[in-house]
Coordinates of N, CA and C in Angstrom, one line a residue:
X1 N 265.4 155.6 329.7 CA 264.5 155.1 328.7 C 265.2 153.9 328.0
X2 N 264.4 152.8 327.8 CA 264.9 151.6 327.2 C 264.8 151.7 325.7
X3 N 265.8 151.5 324.9 CA 265.8 151.5 323.5 C 265.0 150.2 323.0
X4 N 264.2 150.4 322.0 CA 263.5 149.3 321.4 C 264.4 148.9 320.2
X5 N 264.4 147.6 320.0 CA 265.1 147.1 318.9 C 264.3 147.2 317.6
X6 N 264.9 147.7 316.7 CA 264.3 147.8 315.3 C 264.6 146.4 314.7
X7 N 263.4 145.7 314.3 CA 263.5 144.4 313.7 C 263.8 144.5 312.1
X8 N 264.6 143.5 311.7 CA 264.9 143.4 310.2 C 263.5 142.9 309.7
X9 N 263.3 143.1 308.4 CA 262.1 142.6 307.8 C 261.9 141.1 308.0
X10 N 262.9 140.3 307.9 CA 262.7 138.9 308.2 C 262.3 138.6 309.7
X11 N 262.9 139.3 310.6 CA 262.5 139.2 312.0 C 261.2 139.6 312.3
X12 N 260.7 140.7 311.6 CA 259.2 141.2 311.8 C 258.3 140.1 311.2
X13 N 258.5 139.5 310.0 CA 257.7 138.5 309.5 C 257.7 137.3 310.4
X14 N 258.8 136.8 311.1 CA 258.8 135.8 312.0 C 258.0 136.1 313.3
X15 N 258.1 137.4 313.8 CA 257.3 137.8 314.9 C 255.9 137.8 314.6
X16 N 255.5 138.4 313.5 CA 254.1 138.5 313.0 C 253.5 137.0 312.9
X17 N 254.2 136.2 312.3 CA 253.8 134.8 312.1 C 253.5 134.1 313.5
X18 N 254.4 134.4 314.4 CA 254.2 133.8 315.8 C 253.0 134.4 316.4
X19 N 252.7 135.7 316.3 CA 251.7 136.2 317.0 C 250.4 135.7 316.4
X20 N 250.4 135.6 315.0 CA 249.1 135.0 314.3 C 248.9 133.6 314.7
X21 N 250.0 132.8 314.9 CA 249.8 131.4 315.3 C 249.2 131.2 316.7
X22 N 249.7 132.1 317.5 CA 249.2 132.2 318.9 C 247.7 132.6 318.9
X23 N 247.4 133.4 318.1 CA 246.0 133.9 318.0 C 245.0 132.8 317.5
X24 N 245.5 132.1 316.4 CA 244.7 131.0 315.9 C 244.6 129.9 317.0
X25 N 245.6 129.6 317.7 CA 245.6 128.6 318.8 C 244.6 129.0 319.9
X26 N 244.7 130.3 320.2 CA 243.6 130.8 321.2 C 242.2 130.6 320.7
X27 N 242.0 130.8 319.4 CA 240.6 130.6 318.9 C 240.2 129.1 318.9
X28 N 241.3 128.2 318.6 CA 241.0 126.9 318.7 C 240.6 126.4 320.1
X29 N 241.3 127.0 321.1 CA 241.1 126.6 322.4 C 239.7 127.0 323.0
X30 N 239.1 127.9 322.3 CA 237.7 128.4 322.7 C 236.7 128.0 321.7
X31 N 237.0 126.9 320.9 CA 236.1 126.4 319.9 C 235.7 127.4 318.9
X32 N 236.6 128.3 318.5 CA 236.4 129.4 317.5 C 235.3 130.3 317.8
X33 N 235.1 130.5 319.1 CA 234.1 131.5 319.6 C 234.7 132.5 320.5
X34 N 235.4 133.6 319.9 CA 236.1 134.5 320.8 C 236.4 135.8 320.0
X35 N 237.1 136.6 320.7 CA 237.5 138.0 320.0 C 239.0 138.1 320.2
X36 N 239.6 138.5 319.1 CA 241.0 138.8 319.0 C 241.2 140.3 319.1
X37 N 242.1 140.7 320.0 CA 242.5 142.1 320.0 C 244.0 142.1 319.5
X38 N 244.2 142.7 318.3 CA 245.4 142.7 317.7 C 245.8 144.1 317.2
X39 N 247.0 144.4 317.2 CA 247.6 145.7 316.8 C 247.3 145.9 315.2
X40 N 247.4 147.2 314.9 CA 247.3 147.5 313.5 C 248.6 147.0 312.9
X41 N 248.4 146.4 311.7 CA 249.5 146.0 311.0 C 249.9 144.6 311.2
X42 N 249.3 143.9 312.1 CA 249.8 142.6 312.6 C 249.1 141.5 311.6
X43 N 248.2 141.9 310.9 CA 247.5 141.0 309.9 C 246.3 140.3 310.5
X44 N 245.3 141.1 310.9 CA 244.1 140.6 311.5 C 243.4 139.8 310.5
X45 N 243.2 140.3 309.3 CA 242.5 139.6 308.2 C 243.2 138.3 307.9
X46 N 244.5 138.3 307.7 CA 245.1 137.0 307.4 C 245.0 136.1 308.5
X47 N 245.1 136.6 309.8 CA 244.8 135.7 311.0 C 243.5 135.1 310.9
X48 N 242.5 135.9 310.4 CA 241.1 135.3 310.4 C 241.1 134.2 309.3
X49 N 241.8 134.4 308.2 CA 241.8 133.4 307.1 C 242.5 132.1 307.7
X50 N 243.7 132.4 308.4 CA 244.4 131.2 309.0 C 243.3 130.5 309.9
X51 N 242.6 131.1 310.7 CA 241.7 130.5 311.6 C 240.6 129.8 310.9
X52 N 240.2 130.3 309.8 CA 239.2 129.7 309.0 C 239.6 128.3 308.5
X53 N 240.9 128.3 308.0 CA 241.4 127.1 307.6 C 241.8 126.0 308.7
X54 N 242.0 126.6 309.8 CA 242.2 125.7 311.0 C 240.9 125.1 311.4
X55 N 239.8 125.8 311.3 CA 238.5 125.3 311.5 C 238.1 124.2 310.4
X56 N 238.6 124.5 309.2 CA 238.3 123.5 308.2 C 239.1 122.1 308.5
X57 N 240.4 122.3 308.8 CA 241.2 121.1 309.2 C 240.6 120.4 310.4
X58 N 240.0 121.0 311.2 CA 239.5 120.4 312.5 C 238.0 119.8 312.2
X59 N 237.5 120.1 311.0 CA 236.2 119.6 310.7 C 235.0 120.4 311.3
X60 N 235.4 121.6 311.6 CA 234.3 122.5 312.1 C 233.4 123.0 311.0
X61 N 234.1 123.2 309.9 CA 233.5 123.7 308.6 C 233.9 122.9 307.5
X62 N 233.3 123.0 306.4 CA 233.6 122.3 305.1 C 233.9 123.3 304.0
X63 N 234.6 122.8 303.0 CA 234.7 123.7 301.8 C 233.3 123.8 301.2
X64 N 233.1 125.0 300.7 CA 231.7 125.4 300.1 C 230.8 126.0 301.1
X65 N 231.1 125.9 302.5 CA 230.2 126.5 303.4 C 230.2 128.0 303.3
X66 N 229.2 128.7 303.8 CA 229.1 130.1 303.7 C 229.7 130.8 304.9
X67 N 230.6 131.7 304.6 CA 231.3 132.5 305.6 C 230.8 133.9 305.5
X68 N 230.3 134.6 306.5 CA 229.8 135.9 306.5 C 230.8 136.8 307.2
X69 N 231.4 137.8 306.5 CA 232.2 138.9 307.0 C 231.4 140.1 307.3
X70 N 231.6 140.6 308.4 CA 230.9 141.8 308.9 C 232.0 143.0 308.8
X71 N 231.4 144.2 308.4 CA 232.4 145.3 308.4 C 231.6 146.6 308.6
X72 N 232.3 147.7 308.9 CA 231.7 149.0 309.0 C 231.1 149.6 307.9
X73 N 231.7 149.5 306.7 CA 231.2 150.0 305.5 C 231.2 149.1 304.3
X74 N 230.7 149.4 303.2 CA 230.7 148.6 302.0 C 232.1 148.7 301.4
X75 N 232.9 149.7 301.7 CA 234.3 149.8 301.2 C 235.1 148.6 301.8
X76 N 234.8 148.1 303.0 CA 235.5 147.1 303.6 C 235.2 145.8 302.9
X77 N 234.1 145.6 302.3 CA 233.8 144.5 301.5 C 234.8 144.4 300.3
X78 N 235.0 145.5 299.7 CA 235.9 145.6 298.6 C 237.4 145.3 299.1
X79 N 237.8 145.8 300.2 CA 239.1 145.6 300.6 C 239.4 144.1 301.0
X80 N 238.4 143.6 301.7 CA 238.5 142.1 302.1 C 238.6 141.2 300.9
X81 N 237.6 141.4 299.9 CA 237.6 140.4 298.8 C 238.4 140.7 297.7
X82 N 238.7 142.0 297.4 CA 239.4 142.4 296.2 C 240.9 142.7 296.5
X83 N 241.2 143.0 297.7 CA 242.6 143.4 298.1 C 243.2 142.3 299.0
X84 N 242.5 142.0 300.1 CA 243.2 141.2 301.1 C 243.2 139.8 300.8
X85 N 242.0 139.2 300.3 CA 242.0 137.8 299.9 C 243.1 137.5 299.0
X86 N 243.2 138.2 297.8 CA 244.3 137.9 296.9 C 245.7 138.0 297.5
X87 N 245.8 139.0 298.4 CA 247.1 139.2 299.0 C 247.4 138.0 299.9
X88 N 246.4 137.5 300.6 CA 246.6 136.4 301.5 C 247.0 135.2 300.6
X89 N 246.3 134.9 299.5 CA 246.6 133.9 298.6 C 248.1 134.0 298.1
X90 N 248.6 135.2 297.8 CA 249.9 135.3 297.5 C 250.9 135.0 298.6
X91 N 250.6 135.5 299.8 CA 251.5 135.3 301.0 C 251.4 133.8 301.4
X92 N 250.3 133.4 301.7 CA 250.0 132.0 302.2 C 250.1 130.8 301.3
X93 N 249.8 131.1 300.1 CA 249.9 130.0 299.0 C 248.5 129.5 298.7
X94 N 248.4 128.7 297.7 CA 247.2 128.3 297.0 C 246.2 127.4 297.9
X95 N 246.8 126.9 299.0 CA 245.9 126.2 299.9 C 245.1 127.1 300.8
X96 N 245.2 128.4 300.6 CA 244.5 129.5 301.3 C 243.7 130.4 300.3
X97 N 242.8 129.7 299.5 CA 242.1 130.4 298.5 C 240.6 130.5 299.0
X98 N 240.5 131.4 299.9 CA 239.2 131.7 300.7 C 238.0 131.9 299.7
X99 N 238.3 132.7 298.6 CA 237.1 133.0 297.7 C 236.8 131.8 296.9
X100 N 237.6 130.8 296.6 CA 237.3 129.6 295.8 C 236.8 128.5 296.8
X101 N 237.3 128.5 297.9 CA 237.0 127.4 298.9 C 235.7 127.5 299.6
X102 N 235.2 128.8 299.8 CA 234.1 129.0 300.6 C 233.2 130.0 299.8
X103 N 231.9 130.0 300.3 CA 231.0 131.1 299.7 C 231.0 132.2 300.7
X104 N 231.7 133.2 300.3 CA 231.9 134.4 301.2 C 230.9 135.4 300.9
X105 N 230.3 135.9 301.9 CA 229.3 137.0 301.8 C 229.7 138.1 302.8
X106 N 229.3 139.3 302.6 CA 229.5 140.4 303.4 C 228.3 141.2 303.8
X107 N 228.3 141.7 305.0 CA 227.2 142.5 305.5 C 227.7 143.7 306.3
X108 N 227.2 144.8 306.2 CA 227.5 146.0 307.0 C 226.9 145.9 308.4
X109 N 227.6 146.3 309.4 CA 227.0 146.3 310.8 C 225.6 147.1 310.8
X110 N 225.6 148.2 310.0 CA 224.4 149.0 310.1 C 223.2 148.3 309.5
X111 N 223.4 147.4 308.7 CA 222.3 146.5 308.1 C 221.7 145.6 309.1
X112 N 222.3 145.4 310.3 CA 221.8 144.4 311.3 C 221.8 143.1 310.9
X113 N 221.2 142.2 311.7 CA 221.2 140.8 311.5 C 220.2 140.5 310.3
X114 N 219.2 141.2 310.2 CA 218.2 140.8 309.1 C 217.6 139.5 309.2
X115 N 216.4 139.5 308.6 CA 215.6 138.1 308.8 C 215.0 137.8 307.4
X116 N 215.5 138.4 306.4 CA 215.0 138.2 305.1 C 215.0 136.7 304.7
X117 N 214.3 136.3 303.7 CA 214.3 135.0 303.2 C 215.7 134.7 302.7
X118 N 216.3 135.7 301.9 CA 217.6 135.5 301.5 C 218.7 135.1 302.7
X119 N 218.6 135.9 303.7 CA 219.5 135.7 304.8 C 219.3 134.3 305.4
X120 N 218.1 133.9 305.5 CA 217.8 132.6 306.1 C 218.3 131.5 305.3
X121 N 218.3 131.7 303.9 CA 218.9 130.7 303.1 C 220.4 130.5 302.9
X122 N 221.1 131.4 303.5 CA 222.5 131.5 303.4 C 223.2 130.3 304.2
X123 N 222.5 129.8 305.2 CA 223.1 128.7 306.0 C 224.5 129.0 306.4
X124 N 224.8 130.1 307.1 CA 226.0 130.7 307.5 C 226.7 129.7 308.5
X125 N 227.9 129.3 308.3 CA 228.5 128.3 309.2 C 229.6 129.1 310.1
X126 N 230.0 130.2 309.6 CA 231.1 130.9 310.4 C 230.9 132.4 310.0
X127 N 231.2 133.2 311.1 CA 231.1 134.7 310.9 C 232.4 135.4 311.3
X128 N 232.9 136.3 310.6 CA 234.1 137.2 311.0 C 233.6 138.6 311.1
X129 N 233.9 139.1 312.3 CA 233.5 140.5 312.5 C 234.7 141.4 312.5
X130 N 234.8 142.3 311.5 CA 235.9 143.2 311.3 C 236.0 144.3 312.3
X131 N 237.1 144.7 312.6 CA 237.3 145.8 313.5 C 237.3 145.3 314.9
X132 N 236.3 144.5 315.3 CA 236.4 143.8 316.6 C 237.1 142.5 316.4
X133 N 237.3 142.1 315.2 CA 237.9 140.9 314.8 C 237.6 139.6 315.6
X134 N 236.3 139.4 315.6 CA 235.7 138.2 316.3 C 235.4 137.2 315.3
X135 N 235.5 135.9 315.7 CA 235.2 134.7 314.8 C 234.3 133.9 315.6
X136 N 233.1 133.5 315.0 CA 232.3 132.7 315.7 C 231.6 131.6 314.7
X137 N 231.7 130.4 315.2 CA 231.1 129.2 314.4 C 229.7 128.9 315.0

């Protein structure tokens, strides 16, 4: 049996950042229309935030655009906007202020796509699907 090396905290951060960078590059290569399969604890939401800012830098979206996040339950809305977005801001810095830079909205999968007047007025520019971790412009 091969022994697995236990990474130091700094080695883990370096490895996670490298994996996230490769994931964002993969999304860039498919024009931000793809699915990421990433392990638990690798930072899928932070990777999605990094990809959003890569799309901004490449002119695919603009500050103020609407980004819709999809999730399994309304609890996920809270964790994305109240827990993970502030944590990403803390980790990545002030240039990653997703809640101030974009109009972020949330929808549960069970709610479906909807066709209400409100939904049509959102003018959604980018969508992030939680759990399947897909990003589509």
